[in-house]
Amino acid sequence: MFDVIVQGATMPDGRVTDIGIKGDRIAAIDRLTGAKAGEVIDAFGDLVSPPFVDPHFHMDATLSYGTPRINASGTLLEGIGLWGELKEIVKVEEMVERGLRYCDWAASMGLLAIRSHVDTCDDRLLGVQAMLELRDKVKGYIDLQLVAFPQDGFYRDPSARENTIRALDMGIDVVGGIPHFERSMGDGTASVHELCQIASERGLMIDLHCDETDDPMSRHVETLAQEVTRLGLQGRAAGSHLTSMHSMDNYYVSKLLPLIAEAELAAIPNPLINITIQGRHDTFPKRRGLTRVKEMQSHGITVGWGQDCVLDPWYPLGTADMLDVAFMGLHVAQMTHPDEMRRCFDMVTTENANILNLEDYGLHVGAQASLVVLDAGNPVEALRLRPDRLCVIAKGKVISRKMRNDATLDLPGRSASVRRRHRLSQD
Ligand code: FE2
């Protein structure tokens, strides 16, 4: 007897099977014909995936677009200034309410694990309070992993160092930083050293906003890789953005990539934001702003696509859909070979889960029973269509359902229905 059976599921690897759930665990992956269950979800051969995972987000700022004004220049620096204005007027309850609204939206899109950076440059630490409260409120369905993030600079802001450490003491999960925003390269380097030391002493993961600039001489990722290796933080560290790498000297990069691989340092580009914010000072040719994704992957480096922003001081759009993120990444990184497109789907599911070190993630017996049924036949089709999430199960509970809604046309002399899917079987 199962609590839930998802029948007729096409797994990401193409197998068609049933999935039996007991409590919050996957109890069987097999043909379960005749088995009893409290509830049966018929996937009708649709793609069933483990949940989407976002490894880079700013939950404290989300859904605040236009408050108190918009980012007119579209630059990173105006965004940071605007966020500073918003921080002056924001309240804990309002941040929790915005975060909750976003988490509802994310859950309906099958996005069930999010790593969010939380600004620690505020003596009252209101964002930290709000996000800890939110983490608790959503824990039944979303794993919210929080990063202590000194937005205005660990050293550049006079109390950021102390407040970041206070935030970690309050229960923030991951050490963050922003070395390229310190006053000098030297301060940036020193901040990487100290932040890695803090992560090592506390046994925490570390994820720095690193080299989010068009300056090819911004090379803090080298120091990060070196410190991660020296302190034994392999597999627990990530560099977010790494955009300067797009303009670095190729000979230097040939030395850098093996260092990153040796450190098992993950890379988290954020394609929607990188393509929008980087290259703003360029005329033409204008740089794309994305780091070297395929090149890192060819060195065995884990690369995950992150979303970064939805309707906030840095980005006026956003959908809480990791397939949109992967779709943009696929285009900008030119990952159009079938194997590369398939890899892009893995990047927003299993590879991002690896970056967050999520335990019990995936579609296998004994894993946490979290999954999403998509109106698509396979991962590449899911990327092409960014289709409806027909059903979302989180920790054993069905939390979201949606009807299939193909368009029905009344045309002169005939009627038709439009199915966007282009599948070789099952239709
Ligand atoms: Fe960010």
Coordinates of C-alpha atoms and ligand atoms in Angstrom, one line a residue:
M1 CA 0.0 0.0 0.0
F2 CA 1.5 3.3 -1.1
D3 CA 0.4 6.8 -0.2
V4 CA 0.8 8.0 -3.7
I5 CA 1.6 6.3 -7.0
V6 CA 2.6 8.3 -10.1
Q7 CA 1.9 6.0 -13.0
G8 CA 3.2 6.1 -16.5
A9 CA 6.1 8.4 -15.8
T10 CA 8.8 9.0 -18.4
M11 CA 11.9 9.5 -16.4
P12 CA 14.6 11.9 -17.6
D13 CA 16.6 8.9 -18.9
G14 CA 13.7 7.8 -21.1
R15 CA 12.5 4.8 -19.0
V16 CA 8.8 4.6 -18.5
T17 CA 7.8 3.4 -15.1
D18 CA 5.6 4.0 -12.0
I19 CA 6.8 5.7 -8.8
G20 CA 5.4 4.5 -5.5
I21 CA 5.6 6.9 -2.5
K22 CA 5.3 6.1 1.2
G23 CA 5.5 9.0 3.6
D24 CA 8.1 11.4 2.4
R25 CA 10.2 8.8 0.6
I26 CA 10.2 7.1 -2.8
A27 CA 9.5 3.5 -1.9
A28 CA 9.4 1.9 -5.4
I29 CA 10.3 2.6 -9.0
D30 CA 8.8 -0.2 -11.0
R31 CA 5.6 -1.2 -12.8
L32 CA 3.1 -1.1 -10.0
T33 CA 0.1 -2.5 -11.8
G34 CA -2.6 -3.5 -9.3
A35 CA -0.8 -1.9 -6.3
K36 CA -3.0 0.0 -3.9
A37 CA -2.5 3.7 -3.1
G38 CA -4.2 6.5 -1.3
E39 CA -3.9 8.6 -4.5
V40 CA -2.9 7.8 -8.1
I41 CA -1.5 10.5 -10.4
D42 CA -1.6 9.5 -14.0
A43 CA 1.4 11.0 -15.9
F44 CA 0.1 9.6 -19.2
G45 CA 3.7 9.1 -20.3
D46 CA 4.8 12.7 -19.5
L47 CA 8.2 13.6 -18.2
V48 CA 8.7 13.3 -14.5
S49 CA 11.7 15.0 -13.1
P50 CA 13.3 15.5 -9.7
P51 CA 12.5 19.1 -8.6
F52 CA 14.2 22.1 -10.0
V53 CA 16.9 23.7 -7.9
D54 CA 18.0 27.3 -7.9
P55 CA 21.6 27.7 -6.6
H56 CA 21.6 31.5 -6.7
F57 CA 18.8 33.9 -5.7
H58 CA 18.1 37.1 -3.7
M59 CA 14.9 36.3 -1.7
D60 CA 15.2 39.4 0.5
A61 CA 14.9 41.7 -2.6
T62 CA 12.5 39.7 -4.8
L63 CA 9.1 41.1 -6.0
S64 CA 10.2 44.6 -5.0
Y65 CA 10.6 46.0 -8.5
G66 CA 9.8 49.7 -8.7
T67 CA 10.2 50.3 -4.9
P68 CA 11.2 53.0 -4.3
R69 CA 12.1 53.5 -8.0
I70 CA 13.3 51.6 -11.0
N71 CA 16.9 51.0 -12.0
A72 CA 17.1 53.5 -14.9
S73 CA 20.7 52.6 -16.1
G74 CA 20.2 48.9 -15.7
T75 CA 23.7 48.6 -14.2
L76 CA 24.8 46.4 -11.3
L77 CA 26.1 49.5 -9.4
E78 CA 22.8 51.4 -9.7
G79 CA 21.0 48.2 -8.6
I80 CA 23.2 48.0 -5.5
G81 CA 22.5 51.7 -4.8
L82 CA 18.8 51.2 -5.3
W83 CA 18.8 48.2 -3.0
G84 CA 20.5 50.5 -0.4
E85 CA 17.5 52.9 -0.6
L86 CA 15.0 50.0 -0.3
K87 CA 16.8 48.6 2.8
E88 CA 16.2 51.9 4.6
I89 CA 12.4 51.5 4.3
V90 CA 11.9 47.8 4.3
K91 CA 10.2 45.9 7.1
V92 CA 10.6 42.3 8.3
E93 CA 6.9 41.4 7.8
E94 CA 7.0 42.8 4.3
M95 CA 10.1 40.8 3.3
V96 CA 8.5 37.6 4.7
E97 CA 5.3 38.3 2.8
R98 CA 7.2 38.9 -0.5
G99 CA 9.3 35.8 0.1
L100 CA 6.3 33.7 0.8
R101 CA 4.6 34.9 -2.3
Y102 CA 7.7 34.0 -4.3
C103 CA 8.0 30.6 -2.7
D104 CA 4.3 29.8 -3.6
W105 CA 5.1 30.7 -7.2
A106 CA 8.3 28.7 -7.2
A107 CA 6.6 25.6 -5.7
S108 CA 4.0 25.8 -8.5
M109 CA 6.9 25.7 -11.0
G110 CA 8.4 22.6 -9.4
L111 CA 11.3 24.7 -7.9
L112 CA 11.7 23.1 -4.5
A113 CA 15.2 24.0 -3.4
I114 CA 16.7 27.5 -3.4
R115 CA 20.0 29.0 -2.2
S116 CA 19.4 32.6 -1.4
H117 CA 22.0 35.2 -0.5
V118 CA 20.8 37.5 2.3
D119 CA 22.3 40.9 2.7
T120 CA 24.1 41.3 6.0
C121 CA 25.0 45.0 5.6
D122 CA 22.4 46.2 8.0
D123 CA 23.1 46.7 11.7
R124 CA 19.5 45.5 12.5
L125 CA 19.9 42.4 10.3
L126 CA 16.2 42.7 9.3
G127 CA 16.8 40.6 6.1
V128 CA 18.4 37.9 8.1
Q129 CA 15.6 37.8 10.6
A130 CA 13.0 37.7 7.8
M131 CA 14.7 35.0 5.8
L132 CA 15.2 32.8 8.9
E133 CA 11.5 33.1 9.6
L134 CA 10.7 32.4 5.9
R135 CA 13.0 29.3 5.9
D136 CA 11.0 27.9 8.8
K137 CA 7.6 28.7 7.2
V138 CA 8.4 27.0 3.9
K139 CA 10.4 24.0 5.2
G140 CA 7.6 21.6 4.6
Y141 CA 7.9 22.0 0.8
I142 CA 11.0 24.2 -0.1
D143 CA 14.5 23.7 1.1
L144 CA 15.7 27.3 1.5
Q145 CA 19.5 27.5 2.0
L146 CA 20.7 30.9 3.2
V147 CA 24.0 32.6 2.5
A148 CA 25.3 35.5 4.6
F149 CA 26.1 38.0 2.0
P150 CA 27.8 41.3 2.7
Q151 CA 26.4 43.2 -0.3
D152 CA 28.3 46.4 0.3
G153 CA 31.6 44.7 0.9
F154 CA 33.0 42.6 3.8
Y155 CA 35.6 45.3 4.5
R156 CA 34.2 48.2 2.5
D157 CA 31.2 48.5 4.7
P158 CA 32.4 49.4 8.2
S159 CA 30.2 46.9 10.1
A160 CA 29.7 44.2 7.5
R161 CA 32.4 41.9 8.9
E162 CA 30.8 41.9 12.4
N163 CA 27.3 41.6 11.0
T164 CA 28.1 38.7 8.7
I165 CA 29.5 36.8 11.6
R166 CA 26.4 37.7 13.7
A167 CA 24.2 36.4 10.8
L168 CA 26.1 33.0 10.8
D169 CA 25.7 32.8 14.6
M170 CA 21.9 33.3 14.1
G171 CA 21.8 30.3 11.9
I172 CA 22.5 31.3 8.3
D173 CA 23.8 28.3 6.5
V174 CA 26.5 29.4 4.1
V175 CA 29.4 32.0 4.0
G176 CA 29.1 34.6 1.3
G177 CA 31.2 37.6 0.0
I178 CA 31.8 39.9 -2.9
P179 CA 35.6 40.4 -3.3
H180 CA 35.3 42.4 -6.6
F181 CA 33.3 45.1 -4.8
E182 CA 35.9 45.8 -2.1
R183 CA 37.9 49.0 -2.4
S184 CA 41.0 47.4 -3.9
M185 CA 42.2 44.1 -5.3
G186 CA 44.2 43.7 -2.1
D187 CA 41.1 44.0 0.1
G188 CA 39.2 41.6 -2.2
T189 CA 42.0 39.0 -1.9
A190 CA 42.1 39.5 1.9
S191 CA 38.3 39.0 2.1
V192 CA 38.5 35.7 0.2
H193 CA 41.2 34.5 2.7
E194 CA 39.2 35.5 5.8
L195 CA 35.8 34.2 4.4
C196 CA 37.3 30.8 3.5
Q197 CA 38.9 30.7 7.0
I198 CA 35.5 31.4 8.6
A199 CA 33.9 28.6 6.5
S200 CA 36.6 26.2 7.4
E201 CA 36.4 26.9 11.2
R202 CA 32.6 26.7 11.2
G203 CA 32.4 23.6 8.9
L204 CA 30.2 25.6 6.5
M205 CA 29.9 25.8 2.7
I206 CA 31.1 29.0 1.0
D207 CA 29.6 30.7 -2.1
L208 CA 31.1 34.1 -3.1
H209 CA 29.8 36.5 -5.7
C210 CA 33.1 36.4 -7.5
D211 CA 34.4 38.5 -10.3
E212 CA 31.0 39.8 -11.4
T213 CA 32.6 42.4 -13.7
D214 CA 33.8 42.8 -17.2
D215 CA 37.4 43.5 -16.0
P216 CA 39.6 40.6 -17.2
M217 CA 42.0 41.4 -14.4
S218 CA 39.4 40.6 -11.7
R219 CA 41.0 37.2 -10.7
H220 CA 39.6 36.6 -7.2
V221 CA 38.5 33.1 -8.4
E222 CA 42.1 32.1 -8.4
T223 CA 42.5 33.0 -4.8
L224 CA 39.2 31.3 -4.0
A225 CA 40.3 28.1 -5.6
Q226 CA 43.7 28.2 -3.9
E227 CA 42.2 28.8 -0.4
V228 CA 39.5 26.1 -0.9
T229 CA 42.2 23.6 -1.8
R230 CA 44.5 24.7 1.1
L231 CA 41.7 24.5 3.7
G232 CA 40.2 21.3 2.5
L233 CA 36.9 22.9 1.4
Q234 CA 36.7 20.8 -1.8
G235 CA 33.1 20.1 -2.8
R236 CA 31.7 22.7 -0.4
A237 CA 32.6 25.9 -2.3
A238 CA 31.1 27.8 -5.2
G239 CA 32.0 30.9 -7.2
S240 CA 28.9 32.7 -8.4
H241 CA 28.9 34.7 -11.7
L242 CA 32.6 34.5 -12.6
T243 CA 31.8 36.8 -15.5
S244 CA 35.3 38.3 -15.8
M245 CA 36.4 35.0 -17.1
H246 CA 34.7 35.7 -20.4
S247 CA 37.4 38.4 -21.1
M248 CA 40.4 36.9 -19.5
D249 CA 43.6 36.1 -21.4
N250 CA 43.3 32.6 -22.8
Y251 CA 46.8 31.5 -21.6
Y252 CA 45.9 32.6 -18.1
V253 CA 42.6 30.6 -18.2
S254 CA 44.5 27.5 -19.3
K255 CA 46.2 27.7 -15.9
L256 CA 43.1 28.8 -14.0
L257 CA 40.7 26.0 -15.0
P258 CA 42.8 23.1 -13.6
L259 CA 43.1 25.0 -10.3
I260 CA 39.3 25.4 -10.1
A261 CA 38.9 21.7 -11.0
E262 CA 41.5 20.7 -8.3
A263 CA 39.5 22.7 -5.7
E264 CA 36.2 21.0 -6.8
L265 CA 35.0 24.6 -6.8
A266 CA 31.5 24.8 -8.5
A267 CA 30.6 27.6 -10.8
I268 CA 27.2 29.3 -10.8
P269 CA 26.6 31.6 -13.8
N270 CA 23.3 33.4 -13.9
P271 CA 22.6 33.8 -17.6
L272 CA 19.5 36.0 -17.4
I273 CA 21.3 38.6 -15.3
N274 CA 24.8 38.2 -16.8
I275 CA 23.5 38.8 -20.4
T276 CA 21.5 41.8 -19.1
I277 CA 24.0 43.5 -16.7
Q278 CA 27.4 42.8 -18.1
G279 CA 28.9 44.7 -21.1
R280 CA 27.0 47.8 -20.3
H281 CA 30.1 49.9 -20.8
D282 CA 30.9 48.3 -24.1
T283 CA 30.1 49.8 -27.5
F284 CA 30.6 47.2 -30.3
P285 CA 31.6 44.5 -30.4
K286 CA 29.6 44.0 -27.1
R287 CA 30.6 41.1 -24.8
R288 CA 28.0 38.5 -23.9
G289 CA 28.9 38.6 -20.2
L290 CA 28.7 34.9 -19.5
T291 CA 31.5 32.9 -18.1
R292 CA 33.1 29.9 -19.9
V293 CA 30.6 27.2 -19.2
K294 CA 31.5 24.5 -21.7
E295 CA 35.2 25.0 -21.1
M296 CA 34.8 24.5 -17.4
Q297 CA 32.6 21.5 -17.9
S298 CA 35.3 20.0 -20.2
H299 CA 37.7 20.2 -17.2
G300 CA 35.2 18.3 -15.0
I301 CA 34.1 21.4 -13.1
T302 CA 30.5 21.4 -11.9
V303 CA 28.5 24.3 -13.4
G304 CA 25.0 25.1 -12.4
W305 CA 22.6 27.7 -13.8
G306 CA 21.3 30.2 -11.3
Q307 CA 18.4 32.6 -11.5
D308 CA 19.7 35.4 -9.3
C309 CA 16.8 37.9 -9.6
V310 CA 13.1 38.2 -10.1
L311 CA 11.4 41.6 -10.2
D312 CA 14.0 43.4 -8.0
P313 CA 16.5 46.3 -8.2
W314 CA 18.6 44.4 -10.7
Y315 CA 16.1 42.8 -13.0
P316 CA 12.7 43.9 -14.2
L317 CA 11.5 40.4 -15.3
G318 CA 11.7 36.8 -14.1
T319 CA 9.4 33.8 -13.9
A320 CA 10.6 31.5 -11.1
D321 CA 11.1 29.0 -13.9
M322 CA 14.5 27.3 -13.9
L323 CA 13.7 26.2 -17.5
D324 CA 13.7 29.9 -18.6
V325 CA 17.1 30.2 -16.9
A326 CA 18.5 27.1 -18.6
F327 CA 16.9 28.2 -22.0
M328 CA 18.8 31.6 -21.8
G329 CA 22.0 29.8 -20.7
L330 CA 21.8 27.3 -23.5
H331 CA 21.6 30.2 -26.1
V332 CA 24.3 32.4 -24.7
A333 CA 26.7 29.5 -24.1
Q334 CA 25.8 28.0 -27.5
M335 CA 25.0 24.6 -26.0
T336 CA 22.8 23.4 -28.8
H337 CA 24.1 19.9 -29.3
P338 CA 21.5 17.4 -28.0
D339 CA 23.9 16.2 -25.3
E340 CA 24.6 19.8 -24.3
M341 CA 20.9 20.7 -24.2
R342 CA 20.3 17.6 -22.1
R343 CA 23.2 18.8 -19.8
C344 CA 21.4 22.1 -19.4
F345 CA 18.4 20.3 -18.0
D346 CA 20.6 18.4 -15.6
M347 CA 22.3 21.7 -14.6
V348 CA 19.0 23.1 -13.2
T349 CA 18.1 19.7 -11.5
T350 CA 20.8 17.3 -10.4
E351 CA 23.9 19.4 -10.8
N352 CA 22.4 22.3 -8.9
A353 CA 21.4 19.8 -6.2
N354 CA 25.0 18.7 -6.0
I355 CA 26.2 22.3 -5.5
L356 CA 23.7 22.7 -2.6
N357 CA 24.9 19.3 -1.2
L358 CA 21.2 18.3 -1.0
E359 CA 20.8 15.0 0.7
D360 CA 18.4 12.3 -0.6
Y361 CA 17.7 14.3 -3.8
G362 CA 16.7 12.5 -7.0
L363 CA 14.5 9.8 -8.5
H364 CA 15.6 6.6 -6.8
V365 CA 14.3 4.4 -4.1
G366 CA 14.9 5.9 -0.7
A367 CA 15.2 9.4 -2.0
Q368 CA 13.0 12.2 -0.7
A369 CA 9.6 12.0 -2.6
S370 CA 9.8 15.3 -4.4
L371 CA 9.1 15.5 -8.1
V372 CA 7.4 17.4 -10.9
V373 CA 5.3 16.2 -13.8
L374 CA 5.9 18.3 -16.9
D375 CA 3.7 18.6 -20.0
A376 CA 6.6 17.4 -22.1
G377 CA 8.0 14.1 -23.3
N378 CA 11.7 14.6 -22.5
P379 CA 14.2 17.1 -21.0
V380 CA 15.1 18.8 -24.3
E381 CA 11.4 19.2 -25.1
A382 CA 10.9 20.7 -21.7
L383 CA 13.6 23.2 -22.4
R384 CA 12.1 24.1 -25.8
L385 CA 8.6 24.6 -24.4
R386 CA 9.1 25.6 -20.8
P387 CA 5.7 23.7 -20.4
D388 CA 3.1 23.6 -17.6
R389 CA 4.0 21.8 -14.4
L390 CA 1.0 19.4 -14.3
C391 CA 1.7 18.1 -10.8
V392 CA 4.3 18.9 -8.1
I393 CA 4.9 16.6 -5.2
A394 CA 7.0 17.9 -2.3
K395 CA 8.2 15.6 0.5
G396 CA 5.5 13.1 -0.3
K397 CA 2.6 15.6 -0.5
V398 CA 0.9 16.6 -3.8
I399 CA 1.1 20.4 -3.5
S400 CA 0.2 21.7 -7.0
R401 CA -1.9 20.6 -9.9
K402 CA -2.6 22.1 -13.3
M403 CA -4.9 20.9 -16.1
R404 CA -3.5 20.4 -19.6
N405 CA -4.7 23.2 -21.7
D406 CA -4.0 22.8 -25.4
A407 CA -5.4 25.7 -27.5
T408 CA -8.6 25.1 -29.4
L409 CA -9.0 27.1 -32.7
D410 CA -12.2 28.0 -34.6
L411 CA -11.0 28.7 -38.1
P412 CA -13.0 29.5 -41.3
G413 CA -14.3 26.1 -42.4
R414 CA -12.6 24.0 -39.8
S415 CA -11.6 23.7 -36.2
A416 CA -8.3 22.5 -34.9
S417 CA -6.4 22.1 -31.7
V418 CA -2.8 23.1 -31.3
R419 CA -0.5 20.9 -29.4
R420 CA 2.9 22.5 -29.0
R421 CA 4.5 19.2 -28.3
H422 CA 6.4 17.4 -31.0
R423 CA 6.8 13.9 -29.7
L424 CA 7.8 10.7 -31.5
S425 CA 5.6 8.5 -29.4
Q426 CA 2.7 8.5 -26.9
D427 CA 0.8 11.3 -28.7
Ligands
FE2_1 FE 23.6 37.6 -6.8

